[in-house]
Coordinates of N, CA and C and ligand atoms in Angstrom, one line a residue:
X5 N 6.9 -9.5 -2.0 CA 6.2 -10.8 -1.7 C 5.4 -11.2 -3.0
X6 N 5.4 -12.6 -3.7 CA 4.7 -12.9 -4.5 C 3.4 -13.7 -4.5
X7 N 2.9 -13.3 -5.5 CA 1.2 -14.0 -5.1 C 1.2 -14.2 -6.8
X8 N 0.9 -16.0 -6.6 CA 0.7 -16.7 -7.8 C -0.7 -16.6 -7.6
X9 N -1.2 -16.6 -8.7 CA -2.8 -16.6 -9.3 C -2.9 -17.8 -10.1
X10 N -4.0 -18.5 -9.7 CA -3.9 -19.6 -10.9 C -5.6 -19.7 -11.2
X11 N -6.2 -20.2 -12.1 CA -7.5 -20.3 -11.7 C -7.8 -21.8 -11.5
X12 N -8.0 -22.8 -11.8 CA -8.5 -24.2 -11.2 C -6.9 -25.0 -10.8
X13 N -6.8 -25.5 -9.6 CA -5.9 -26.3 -9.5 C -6.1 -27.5 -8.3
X14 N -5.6 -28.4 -8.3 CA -6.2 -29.9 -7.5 C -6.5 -29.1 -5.8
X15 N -4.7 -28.8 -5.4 CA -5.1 -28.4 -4.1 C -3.7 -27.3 -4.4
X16 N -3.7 -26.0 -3.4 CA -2.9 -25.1 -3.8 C -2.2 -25.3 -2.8
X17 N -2.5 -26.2 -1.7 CA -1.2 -26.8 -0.7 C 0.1 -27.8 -1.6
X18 N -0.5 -28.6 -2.6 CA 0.1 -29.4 -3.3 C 1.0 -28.9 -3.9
X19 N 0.4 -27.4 -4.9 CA 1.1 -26.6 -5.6 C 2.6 -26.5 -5.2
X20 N 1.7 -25.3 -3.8 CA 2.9 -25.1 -2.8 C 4.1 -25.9 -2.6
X21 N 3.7 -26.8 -2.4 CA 5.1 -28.2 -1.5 C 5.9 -28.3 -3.0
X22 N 5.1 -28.2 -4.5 CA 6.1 -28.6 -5.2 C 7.0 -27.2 -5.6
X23 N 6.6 -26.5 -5.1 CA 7.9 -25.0 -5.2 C 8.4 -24.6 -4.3
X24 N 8.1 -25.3 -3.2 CA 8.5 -24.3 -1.7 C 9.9 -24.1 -1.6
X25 N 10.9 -25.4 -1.9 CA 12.2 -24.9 -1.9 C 12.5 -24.2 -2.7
X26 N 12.5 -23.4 -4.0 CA 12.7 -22.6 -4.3 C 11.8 -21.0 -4.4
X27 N 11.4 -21.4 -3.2 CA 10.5 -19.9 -3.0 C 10.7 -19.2 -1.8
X28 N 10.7 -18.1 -1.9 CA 10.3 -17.2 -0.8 C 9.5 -17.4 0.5
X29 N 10.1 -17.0 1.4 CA 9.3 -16.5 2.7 C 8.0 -15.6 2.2
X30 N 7.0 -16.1 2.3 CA 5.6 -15.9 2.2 C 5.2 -15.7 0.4
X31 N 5.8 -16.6 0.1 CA 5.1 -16.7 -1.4 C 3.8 -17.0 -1.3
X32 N 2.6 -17.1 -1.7 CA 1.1 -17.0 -1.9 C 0.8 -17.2 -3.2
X33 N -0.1 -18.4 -2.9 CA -0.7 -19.6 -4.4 C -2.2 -19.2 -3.9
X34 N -2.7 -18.5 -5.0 CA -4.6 -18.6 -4.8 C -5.3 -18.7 -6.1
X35 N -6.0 -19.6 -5.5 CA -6.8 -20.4 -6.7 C -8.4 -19.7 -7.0
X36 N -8.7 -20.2 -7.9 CA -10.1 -20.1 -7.8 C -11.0 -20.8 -7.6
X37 N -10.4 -21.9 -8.0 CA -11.2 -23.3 -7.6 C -10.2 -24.0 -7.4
X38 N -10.1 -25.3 -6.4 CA -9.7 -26.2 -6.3 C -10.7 -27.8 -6.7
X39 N -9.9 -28.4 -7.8 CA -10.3 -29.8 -7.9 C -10.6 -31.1 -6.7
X40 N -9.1 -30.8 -6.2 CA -9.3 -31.6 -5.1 C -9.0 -31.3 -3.9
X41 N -9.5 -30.1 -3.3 CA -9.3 -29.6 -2.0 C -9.1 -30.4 -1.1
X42 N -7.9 -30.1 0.0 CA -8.2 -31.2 0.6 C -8.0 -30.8 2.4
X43 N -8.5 -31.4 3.3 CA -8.8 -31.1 4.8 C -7.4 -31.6 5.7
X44 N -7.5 -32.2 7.3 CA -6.8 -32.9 7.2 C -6.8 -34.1 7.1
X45 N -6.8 -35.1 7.6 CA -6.3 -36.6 7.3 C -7.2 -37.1 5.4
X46 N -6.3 -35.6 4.4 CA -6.8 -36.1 3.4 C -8.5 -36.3 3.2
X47 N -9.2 -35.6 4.0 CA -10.4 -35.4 4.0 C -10.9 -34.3 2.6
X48 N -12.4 -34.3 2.5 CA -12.6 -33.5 0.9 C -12.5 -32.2 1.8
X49 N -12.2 -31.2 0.9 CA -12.5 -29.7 1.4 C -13.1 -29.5 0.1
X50 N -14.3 -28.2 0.2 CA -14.9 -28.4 -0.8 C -14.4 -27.0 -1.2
X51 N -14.3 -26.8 -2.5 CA -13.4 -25.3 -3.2 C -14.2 -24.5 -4.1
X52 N -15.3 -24.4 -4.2 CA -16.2 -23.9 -5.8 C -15.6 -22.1 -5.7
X53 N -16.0 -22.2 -6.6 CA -15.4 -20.6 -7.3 C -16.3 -19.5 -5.9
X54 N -15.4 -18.9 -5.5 CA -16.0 -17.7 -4.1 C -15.3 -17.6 -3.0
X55 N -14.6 -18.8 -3.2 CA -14.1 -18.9 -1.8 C -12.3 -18.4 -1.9
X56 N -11.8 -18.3 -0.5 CA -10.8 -17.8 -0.5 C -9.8 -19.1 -0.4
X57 N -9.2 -19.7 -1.1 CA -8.2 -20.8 -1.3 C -7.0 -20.5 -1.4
X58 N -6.2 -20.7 -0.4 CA -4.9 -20.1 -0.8 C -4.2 -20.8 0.2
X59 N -2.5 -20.9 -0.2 CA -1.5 -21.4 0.8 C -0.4 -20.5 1.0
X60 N 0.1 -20.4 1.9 CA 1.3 -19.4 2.0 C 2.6 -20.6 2.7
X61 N 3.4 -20.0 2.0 CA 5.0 -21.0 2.5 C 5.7 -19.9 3.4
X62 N 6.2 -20.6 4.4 CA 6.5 -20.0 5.0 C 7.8 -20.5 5.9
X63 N 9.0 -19.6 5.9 CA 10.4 -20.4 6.2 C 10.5 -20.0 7.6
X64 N 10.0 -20.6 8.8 CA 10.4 -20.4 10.0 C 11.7 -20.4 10.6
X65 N 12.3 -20.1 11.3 CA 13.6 -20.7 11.7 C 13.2 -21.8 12.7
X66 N 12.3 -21.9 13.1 CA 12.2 -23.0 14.2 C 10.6 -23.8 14.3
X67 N 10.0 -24.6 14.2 CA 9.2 -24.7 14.1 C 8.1 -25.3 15.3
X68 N 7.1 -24.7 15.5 CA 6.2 -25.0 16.8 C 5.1 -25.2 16.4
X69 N 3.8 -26.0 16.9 CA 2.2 -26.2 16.6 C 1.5 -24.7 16.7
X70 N 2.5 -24.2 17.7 CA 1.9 -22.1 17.2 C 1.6 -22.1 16.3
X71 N 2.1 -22.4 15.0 CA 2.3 -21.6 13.8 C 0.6 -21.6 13.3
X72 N -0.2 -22.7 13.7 CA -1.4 -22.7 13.3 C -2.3 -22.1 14.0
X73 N -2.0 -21.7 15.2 CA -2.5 -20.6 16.1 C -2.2 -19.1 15.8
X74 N -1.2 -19.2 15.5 CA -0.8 -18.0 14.6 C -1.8 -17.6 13.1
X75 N -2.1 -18.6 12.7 CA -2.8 -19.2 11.2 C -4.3 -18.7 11.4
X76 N -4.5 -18.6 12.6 CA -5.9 -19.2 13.1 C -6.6 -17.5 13.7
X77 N -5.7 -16.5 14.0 CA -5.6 -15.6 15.0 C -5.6 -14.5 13.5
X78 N -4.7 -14.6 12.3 CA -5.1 -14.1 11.4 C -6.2 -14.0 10.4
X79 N -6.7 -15.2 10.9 CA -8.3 -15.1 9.6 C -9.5 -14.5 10.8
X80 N -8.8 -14.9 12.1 CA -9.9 -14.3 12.8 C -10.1 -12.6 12.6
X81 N -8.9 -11.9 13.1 CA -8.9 -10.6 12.7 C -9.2 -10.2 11.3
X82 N -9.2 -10.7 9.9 CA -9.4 -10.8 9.1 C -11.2 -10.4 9.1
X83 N -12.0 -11.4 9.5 CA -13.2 -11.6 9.6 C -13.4 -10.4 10.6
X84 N -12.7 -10.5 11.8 CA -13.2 -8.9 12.3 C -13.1 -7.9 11.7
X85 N -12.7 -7.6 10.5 CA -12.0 -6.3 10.0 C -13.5 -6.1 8.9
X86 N -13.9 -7.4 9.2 CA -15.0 -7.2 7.7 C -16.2 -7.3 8.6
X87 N -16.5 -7.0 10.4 CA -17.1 -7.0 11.2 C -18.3 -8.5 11.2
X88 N -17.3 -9.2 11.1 CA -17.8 -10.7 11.2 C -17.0 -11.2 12.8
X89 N -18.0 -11.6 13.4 CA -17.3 -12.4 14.8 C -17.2 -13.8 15.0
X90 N -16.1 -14.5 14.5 CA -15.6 -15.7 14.6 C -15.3 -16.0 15.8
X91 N -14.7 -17.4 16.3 CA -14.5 -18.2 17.5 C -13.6 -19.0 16.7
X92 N -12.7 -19.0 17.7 CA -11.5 -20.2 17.2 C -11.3 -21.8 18.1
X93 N -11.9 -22.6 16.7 CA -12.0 -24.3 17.8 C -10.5 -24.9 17.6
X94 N -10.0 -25.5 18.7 CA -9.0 -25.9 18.6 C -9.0 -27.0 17.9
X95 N -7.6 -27.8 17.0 CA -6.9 -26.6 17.0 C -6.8 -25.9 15.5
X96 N -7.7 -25.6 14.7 CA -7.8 -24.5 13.9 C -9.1 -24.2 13.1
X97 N -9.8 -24.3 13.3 CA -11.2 -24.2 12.4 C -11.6 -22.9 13.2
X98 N -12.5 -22.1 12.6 CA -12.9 -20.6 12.2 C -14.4 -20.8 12.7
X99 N -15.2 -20.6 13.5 CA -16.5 -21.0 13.5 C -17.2 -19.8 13.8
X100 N -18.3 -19.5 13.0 CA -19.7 -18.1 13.4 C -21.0 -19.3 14.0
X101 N -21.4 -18.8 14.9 CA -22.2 -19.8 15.7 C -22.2 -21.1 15.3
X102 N -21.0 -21.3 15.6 CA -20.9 -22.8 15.9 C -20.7 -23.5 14.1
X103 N -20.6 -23.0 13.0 CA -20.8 -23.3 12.4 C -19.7 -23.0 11.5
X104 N -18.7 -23.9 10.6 CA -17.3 -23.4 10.5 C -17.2 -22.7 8.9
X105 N -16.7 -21.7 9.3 CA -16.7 -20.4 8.1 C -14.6 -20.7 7.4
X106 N -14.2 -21.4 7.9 CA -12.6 -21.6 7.6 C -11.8 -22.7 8.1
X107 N -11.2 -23.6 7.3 CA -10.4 -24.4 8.1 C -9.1 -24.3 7.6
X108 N -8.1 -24.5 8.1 CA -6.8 -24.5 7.8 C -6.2 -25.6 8.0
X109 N -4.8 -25.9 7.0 CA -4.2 -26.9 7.0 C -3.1 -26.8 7.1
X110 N -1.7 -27.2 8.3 CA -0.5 -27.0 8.2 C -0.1 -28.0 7.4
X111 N 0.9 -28.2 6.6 CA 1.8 -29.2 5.9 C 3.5 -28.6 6.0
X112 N 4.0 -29.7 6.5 CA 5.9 -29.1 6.4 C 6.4 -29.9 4.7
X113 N 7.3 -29.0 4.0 CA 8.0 -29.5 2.9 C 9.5 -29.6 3.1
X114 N 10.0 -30.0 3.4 CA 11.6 -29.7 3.5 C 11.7 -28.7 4.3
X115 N 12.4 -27.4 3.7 CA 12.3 -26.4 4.8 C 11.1 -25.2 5.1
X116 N 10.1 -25.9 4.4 CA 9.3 -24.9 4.6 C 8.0 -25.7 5.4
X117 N 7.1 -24.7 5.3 CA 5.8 -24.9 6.5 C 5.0 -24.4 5.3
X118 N 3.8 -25.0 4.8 CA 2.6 -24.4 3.9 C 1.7 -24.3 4.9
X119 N 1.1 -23.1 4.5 CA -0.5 -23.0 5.6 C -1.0 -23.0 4.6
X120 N -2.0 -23.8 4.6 CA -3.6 -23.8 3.6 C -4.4 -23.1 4.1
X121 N -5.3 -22.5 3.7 CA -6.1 -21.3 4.6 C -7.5 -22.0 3.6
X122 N -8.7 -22.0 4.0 CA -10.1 -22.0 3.1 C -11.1 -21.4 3.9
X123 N -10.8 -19.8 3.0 CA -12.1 -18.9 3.8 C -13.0 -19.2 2.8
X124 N -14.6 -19.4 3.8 CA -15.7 -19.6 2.6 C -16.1 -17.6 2.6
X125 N -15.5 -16.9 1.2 CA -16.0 -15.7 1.2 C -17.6 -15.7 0.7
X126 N -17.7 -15.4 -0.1 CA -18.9 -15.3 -1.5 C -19.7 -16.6 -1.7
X127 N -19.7 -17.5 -0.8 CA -20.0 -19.0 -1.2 C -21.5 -18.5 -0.7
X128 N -22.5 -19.3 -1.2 CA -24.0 -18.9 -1.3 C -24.9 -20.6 -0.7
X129 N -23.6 -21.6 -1.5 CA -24.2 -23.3 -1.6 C -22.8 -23.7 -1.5
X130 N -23.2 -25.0 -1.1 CA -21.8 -25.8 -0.6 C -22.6 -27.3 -0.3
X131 N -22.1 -28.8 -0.7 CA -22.0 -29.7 -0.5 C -21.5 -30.2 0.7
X132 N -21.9 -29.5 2.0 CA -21.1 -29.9 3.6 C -22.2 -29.5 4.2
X133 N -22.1 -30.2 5.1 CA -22.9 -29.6 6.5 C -22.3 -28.6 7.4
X134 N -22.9 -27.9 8.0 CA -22.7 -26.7 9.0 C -21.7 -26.0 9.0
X135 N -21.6 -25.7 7.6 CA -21.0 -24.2 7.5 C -21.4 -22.9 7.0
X136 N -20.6 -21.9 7.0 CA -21.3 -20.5 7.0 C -20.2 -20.0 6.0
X137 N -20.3 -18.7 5.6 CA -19.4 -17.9 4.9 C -19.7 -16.5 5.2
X138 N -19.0 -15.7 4.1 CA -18.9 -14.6 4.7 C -20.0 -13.4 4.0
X139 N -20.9 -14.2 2.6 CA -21.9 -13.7 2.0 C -22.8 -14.2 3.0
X140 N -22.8 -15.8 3.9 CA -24.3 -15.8 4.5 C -24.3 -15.1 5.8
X141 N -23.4 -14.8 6.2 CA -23.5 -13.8 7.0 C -23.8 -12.6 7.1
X142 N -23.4 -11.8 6.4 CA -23.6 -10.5 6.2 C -24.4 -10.4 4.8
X143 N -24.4 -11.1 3.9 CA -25.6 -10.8 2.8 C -24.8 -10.1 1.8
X144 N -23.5 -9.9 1.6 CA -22.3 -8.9 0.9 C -22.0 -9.6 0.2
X145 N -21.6 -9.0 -1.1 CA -19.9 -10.2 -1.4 C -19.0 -8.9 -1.5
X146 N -17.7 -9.8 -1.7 CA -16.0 -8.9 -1.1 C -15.4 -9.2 -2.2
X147 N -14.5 -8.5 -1.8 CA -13.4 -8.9 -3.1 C -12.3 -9.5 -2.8
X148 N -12.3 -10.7 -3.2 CA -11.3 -11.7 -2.4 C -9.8 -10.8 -2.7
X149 N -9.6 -10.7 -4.0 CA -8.2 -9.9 -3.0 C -7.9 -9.1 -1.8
X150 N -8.9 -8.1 -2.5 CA -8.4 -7.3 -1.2 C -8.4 -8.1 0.6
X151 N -9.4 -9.1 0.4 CA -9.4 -10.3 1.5 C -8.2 -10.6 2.1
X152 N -7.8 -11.3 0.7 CA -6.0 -11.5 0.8 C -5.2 -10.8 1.4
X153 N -5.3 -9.5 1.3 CA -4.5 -8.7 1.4 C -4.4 -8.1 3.1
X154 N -5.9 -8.3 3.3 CA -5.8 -8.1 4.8 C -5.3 -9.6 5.6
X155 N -6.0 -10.4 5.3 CA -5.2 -11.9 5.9 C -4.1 -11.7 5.9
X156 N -2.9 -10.9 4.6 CA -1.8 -11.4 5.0 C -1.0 -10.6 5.5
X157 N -1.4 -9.1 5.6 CA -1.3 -8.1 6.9 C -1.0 -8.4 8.2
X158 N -2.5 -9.5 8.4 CA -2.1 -9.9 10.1 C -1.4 -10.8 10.2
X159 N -1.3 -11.9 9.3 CA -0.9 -12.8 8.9 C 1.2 -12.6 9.7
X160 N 1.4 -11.6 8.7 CA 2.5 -10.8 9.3 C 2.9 -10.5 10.0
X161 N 2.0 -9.8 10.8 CA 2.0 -9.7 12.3 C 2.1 -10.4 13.4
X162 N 1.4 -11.5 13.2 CA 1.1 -12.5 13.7 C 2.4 -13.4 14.1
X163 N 2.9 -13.7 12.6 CA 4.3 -14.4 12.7 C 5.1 -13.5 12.7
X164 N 5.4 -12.6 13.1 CA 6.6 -11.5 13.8 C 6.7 -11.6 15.3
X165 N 4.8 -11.7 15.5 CA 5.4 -12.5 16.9 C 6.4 -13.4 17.3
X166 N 5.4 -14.6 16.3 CA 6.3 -16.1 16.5 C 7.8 -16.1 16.2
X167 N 8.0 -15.4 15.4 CA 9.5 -15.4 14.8 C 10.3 -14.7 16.5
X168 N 9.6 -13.4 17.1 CA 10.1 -13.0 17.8 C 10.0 -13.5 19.0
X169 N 9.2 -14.7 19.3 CA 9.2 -15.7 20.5 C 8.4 -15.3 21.6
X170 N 7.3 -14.2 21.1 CA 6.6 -13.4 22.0 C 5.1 -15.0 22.4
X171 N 5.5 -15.8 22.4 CA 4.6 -17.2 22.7 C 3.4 -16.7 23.6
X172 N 3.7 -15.9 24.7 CA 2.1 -15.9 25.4 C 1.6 -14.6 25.0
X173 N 1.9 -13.7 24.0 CA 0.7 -12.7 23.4 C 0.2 -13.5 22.6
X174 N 0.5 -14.8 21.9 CA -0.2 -15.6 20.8 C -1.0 -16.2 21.5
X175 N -0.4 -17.0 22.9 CA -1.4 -17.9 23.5 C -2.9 -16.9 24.4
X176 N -2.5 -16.0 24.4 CA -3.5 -15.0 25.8 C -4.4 -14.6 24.5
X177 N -4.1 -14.1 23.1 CA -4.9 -13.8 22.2 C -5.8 -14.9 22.3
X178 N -5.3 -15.8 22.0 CA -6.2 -17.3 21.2 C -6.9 -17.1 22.3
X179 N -6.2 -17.7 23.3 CA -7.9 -18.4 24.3 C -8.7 -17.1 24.5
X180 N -8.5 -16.1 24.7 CA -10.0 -14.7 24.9 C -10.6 -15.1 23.5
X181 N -10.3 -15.6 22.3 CA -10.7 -15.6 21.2 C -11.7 -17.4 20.7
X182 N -11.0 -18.0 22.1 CA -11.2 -19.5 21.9 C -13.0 -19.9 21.9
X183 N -13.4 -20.8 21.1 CA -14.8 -21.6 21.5 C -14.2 -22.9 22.3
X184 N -13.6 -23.2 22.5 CA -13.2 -24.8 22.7 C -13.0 -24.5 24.3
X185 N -12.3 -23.7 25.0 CA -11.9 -23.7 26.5 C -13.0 -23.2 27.2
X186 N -13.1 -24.3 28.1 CA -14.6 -24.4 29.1 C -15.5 -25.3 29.1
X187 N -15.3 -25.8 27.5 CA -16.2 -27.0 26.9 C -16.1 -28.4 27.3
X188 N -16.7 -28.9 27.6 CA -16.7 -30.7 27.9 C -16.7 -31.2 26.0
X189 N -15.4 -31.6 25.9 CA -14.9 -32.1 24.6 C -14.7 -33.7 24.5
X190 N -15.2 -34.1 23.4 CA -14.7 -35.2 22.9 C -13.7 -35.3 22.1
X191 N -12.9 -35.8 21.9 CA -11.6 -35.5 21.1 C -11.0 -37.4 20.3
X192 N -11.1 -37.1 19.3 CA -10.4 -38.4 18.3 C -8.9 -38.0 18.3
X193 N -8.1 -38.9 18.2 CA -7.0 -38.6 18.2 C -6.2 -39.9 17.5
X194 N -5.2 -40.1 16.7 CA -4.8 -40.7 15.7 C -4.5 -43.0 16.7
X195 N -4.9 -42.4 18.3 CA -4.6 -43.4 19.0 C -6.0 -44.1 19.8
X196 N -6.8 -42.9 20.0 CA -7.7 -42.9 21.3 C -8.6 -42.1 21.1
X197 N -10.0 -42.2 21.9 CA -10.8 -41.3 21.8 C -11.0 -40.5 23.9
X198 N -10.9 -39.4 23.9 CA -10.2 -38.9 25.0 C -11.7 -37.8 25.2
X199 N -12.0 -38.2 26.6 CA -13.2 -37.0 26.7 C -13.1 -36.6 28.2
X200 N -12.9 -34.9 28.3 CA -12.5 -34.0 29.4 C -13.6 -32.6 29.1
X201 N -12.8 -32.0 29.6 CA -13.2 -30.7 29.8 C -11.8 -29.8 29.7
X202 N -11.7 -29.1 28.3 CA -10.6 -28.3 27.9 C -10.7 -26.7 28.9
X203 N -9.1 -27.2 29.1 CA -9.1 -25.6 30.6 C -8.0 -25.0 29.7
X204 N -6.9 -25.3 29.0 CA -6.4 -24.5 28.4 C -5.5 -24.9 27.0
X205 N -4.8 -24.3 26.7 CA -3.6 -24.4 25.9 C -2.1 -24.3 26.4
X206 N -1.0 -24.8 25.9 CA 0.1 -24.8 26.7 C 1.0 -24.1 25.5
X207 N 2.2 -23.9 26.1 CA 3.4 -23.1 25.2 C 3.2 -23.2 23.6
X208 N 3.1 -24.4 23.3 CA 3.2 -25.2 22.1 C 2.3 -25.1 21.6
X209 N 1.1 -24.6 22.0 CA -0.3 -24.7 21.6 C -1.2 -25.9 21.4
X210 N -0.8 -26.9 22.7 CA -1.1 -28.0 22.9 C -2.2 -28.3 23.5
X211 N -3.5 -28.8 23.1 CA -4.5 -28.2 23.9 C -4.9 -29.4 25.6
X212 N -4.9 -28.6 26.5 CA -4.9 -29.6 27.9 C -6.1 -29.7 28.5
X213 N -6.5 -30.8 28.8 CA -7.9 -31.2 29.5 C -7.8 -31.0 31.1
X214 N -8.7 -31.3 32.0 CA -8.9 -31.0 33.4 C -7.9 -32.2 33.7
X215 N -7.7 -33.2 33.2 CA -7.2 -34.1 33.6 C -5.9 -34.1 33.8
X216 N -5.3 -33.0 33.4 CA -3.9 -32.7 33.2 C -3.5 -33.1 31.8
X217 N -4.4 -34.2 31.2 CA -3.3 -34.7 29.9 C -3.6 -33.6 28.5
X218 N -2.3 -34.0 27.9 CA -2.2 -32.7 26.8 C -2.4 -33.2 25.4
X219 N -2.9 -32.8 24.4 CA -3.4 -33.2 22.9 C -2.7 -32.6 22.3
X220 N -2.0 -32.8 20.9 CA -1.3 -32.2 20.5 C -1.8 -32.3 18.9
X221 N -2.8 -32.9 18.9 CA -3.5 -33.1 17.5 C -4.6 -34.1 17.7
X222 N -5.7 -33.6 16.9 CA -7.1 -34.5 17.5 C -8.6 -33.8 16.5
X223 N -9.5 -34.5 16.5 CA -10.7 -33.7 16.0 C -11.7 -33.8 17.3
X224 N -12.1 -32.4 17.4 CA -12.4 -32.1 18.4 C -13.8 -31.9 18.6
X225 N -15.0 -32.6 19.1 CA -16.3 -32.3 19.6 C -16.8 -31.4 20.6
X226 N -17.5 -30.5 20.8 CA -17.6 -29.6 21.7 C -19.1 -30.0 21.8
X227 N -19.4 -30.4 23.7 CA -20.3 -30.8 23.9 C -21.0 -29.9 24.3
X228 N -20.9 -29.4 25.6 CA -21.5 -28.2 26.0 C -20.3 -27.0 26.8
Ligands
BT5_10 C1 -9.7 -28.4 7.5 O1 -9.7 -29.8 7.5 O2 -10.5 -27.7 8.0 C2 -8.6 -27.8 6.6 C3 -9.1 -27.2 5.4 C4 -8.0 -26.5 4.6 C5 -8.4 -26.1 3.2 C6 -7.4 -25.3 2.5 S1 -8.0 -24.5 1.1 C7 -6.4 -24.1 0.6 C8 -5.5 -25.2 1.0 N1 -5.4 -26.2 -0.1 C9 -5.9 -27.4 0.2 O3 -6.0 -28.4 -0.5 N2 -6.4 -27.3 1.5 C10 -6.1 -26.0 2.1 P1 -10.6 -30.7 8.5 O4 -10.5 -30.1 9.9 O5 -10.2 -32.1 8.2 O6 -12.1 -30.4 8.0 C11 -12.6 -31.0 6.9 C12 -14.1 -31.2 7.0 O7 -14.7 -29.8 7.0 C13 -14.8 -32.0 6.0 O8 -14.8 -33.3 6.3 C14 -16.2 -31.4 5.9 O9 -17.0 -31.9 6.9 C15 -16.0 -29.9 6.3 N3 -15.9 -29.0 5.1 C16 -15.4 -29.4 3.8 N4 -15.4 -28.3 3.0 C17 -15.8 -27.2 3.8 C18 -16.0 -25.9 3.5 N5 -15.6 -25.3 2.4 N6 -16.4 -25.1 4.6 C19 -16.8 -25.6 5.8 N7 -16.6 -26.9 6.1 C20 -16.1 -27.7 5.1

């Protein structure tokens, strides 16, 4: 498996898309800083030197909204292994009381799938509201590789599931692991603004309100 190192680059999802067809199943681009980090709908992500910035390409044979539940289920155990207890909001941000320690980004390139991952490890200050990392938590700093190296351990695991189609150990993980199901949510969605009460996730990892209706992408409010 390769792991490109670079030290300052715009966004290392960007990187990624421009090598993905000629790369490997789980090639790994980690930066040190990113210029122009970026969220989803091209939102800022902020990148200063500490943090864990990285993309991994990845050649599915088939492709499902799992893959970010998958994405999401690896940084969690990640954080457990460094005895930090994360919550997973749908559908992918990393949160320690309520406050988000990782966001991730799917992007498809041709045949591949980039996951952007942005763990805050070592981060002390940051330009965002209500987030945490993994120095303000525990008062430590890590050593982002070796970080790496556990992320992409589970990482592995994770999509061995998916690859192997084992769908409801990914989905039965996530929700015991979920912040979002139980919650009275507000939800933005690229059409509507939709407000229920989230009871679960479905095959696809689609998240479904009391109402029966199902989201499949949205930014999500958690009321109580
Ligand atoms: C995300 O977007 O949470 C996905 C972030 C993915 C970042 C990784 S880093 C490696 C790879 N390369 C990239 O260029 N991107 C990926 P979203 O759900 O849209 O959340 C964005 C919002 O989170 C911002 O509008 C801020 O409010 C907040 N935010 C920005 N930087 C943050 C940080 N470092 N930690 C916590 N919250 C942050």
């Amino acid at each position: 498996m390769k792991i490109i190192k670079l030290d300052t680059v715009e966004s290392t999802n960007d990187y990624a898309k421009k090598i993905a067809s000629e790369s490997e199943n789980f090639t790994t681009i980690l930066a040190k800083k990113q210029s122009k980090g970026k969220g989803r709908l091209n939102r800022r992500w902020e990148s200063p030197e500490g943090g864990l910035w990285v993309s991994i390409i990845l050649k599915p044979n088939f492709f499902s909204s799992l893959l970010s539940l998958v994405s999401g289920l690896a940084v969690l155990k990640t954080l457990e292994s460094y005895g930090i207890c994360s919550r997973l909001k749908w559908p992918n941000d990393l949160l320690v009381s309520e406050k988000k320690i990782c966001g991730i980004l799917l992007e498809k390139s041709s045949d591949s799938i980039i996951i952007g991952i942005g763990l805050n490890v070592n981060i002390s200050h940051m330009d965002t509201e209500n987030w945490t990392s993994m120095f303000a938590e525990t008062k430590k700093e890590f050593n982002l590789e070796e970080v790496l190296d556990v992320l992409i351990d589970h990482m592995k695991y994770y999509y061995s599931l998916y690859e192997k189609k084992e769908f409801s150990k990914i989905r039965e993980e996530w929700k015991q692991n979920s912040c979002t199901l139980g919650k009275n949510v507000v939800i933005e969605t690229s059409f509507e603004t939709i407000s229920g009460k989230a009871v679960d996730i479905d095959e696809n990892g689609f998240l479904i309100l009391d109402s029966g209706k199902k989201i499949n992408a949205g930014d999500v409010v958690h009321l109580r």
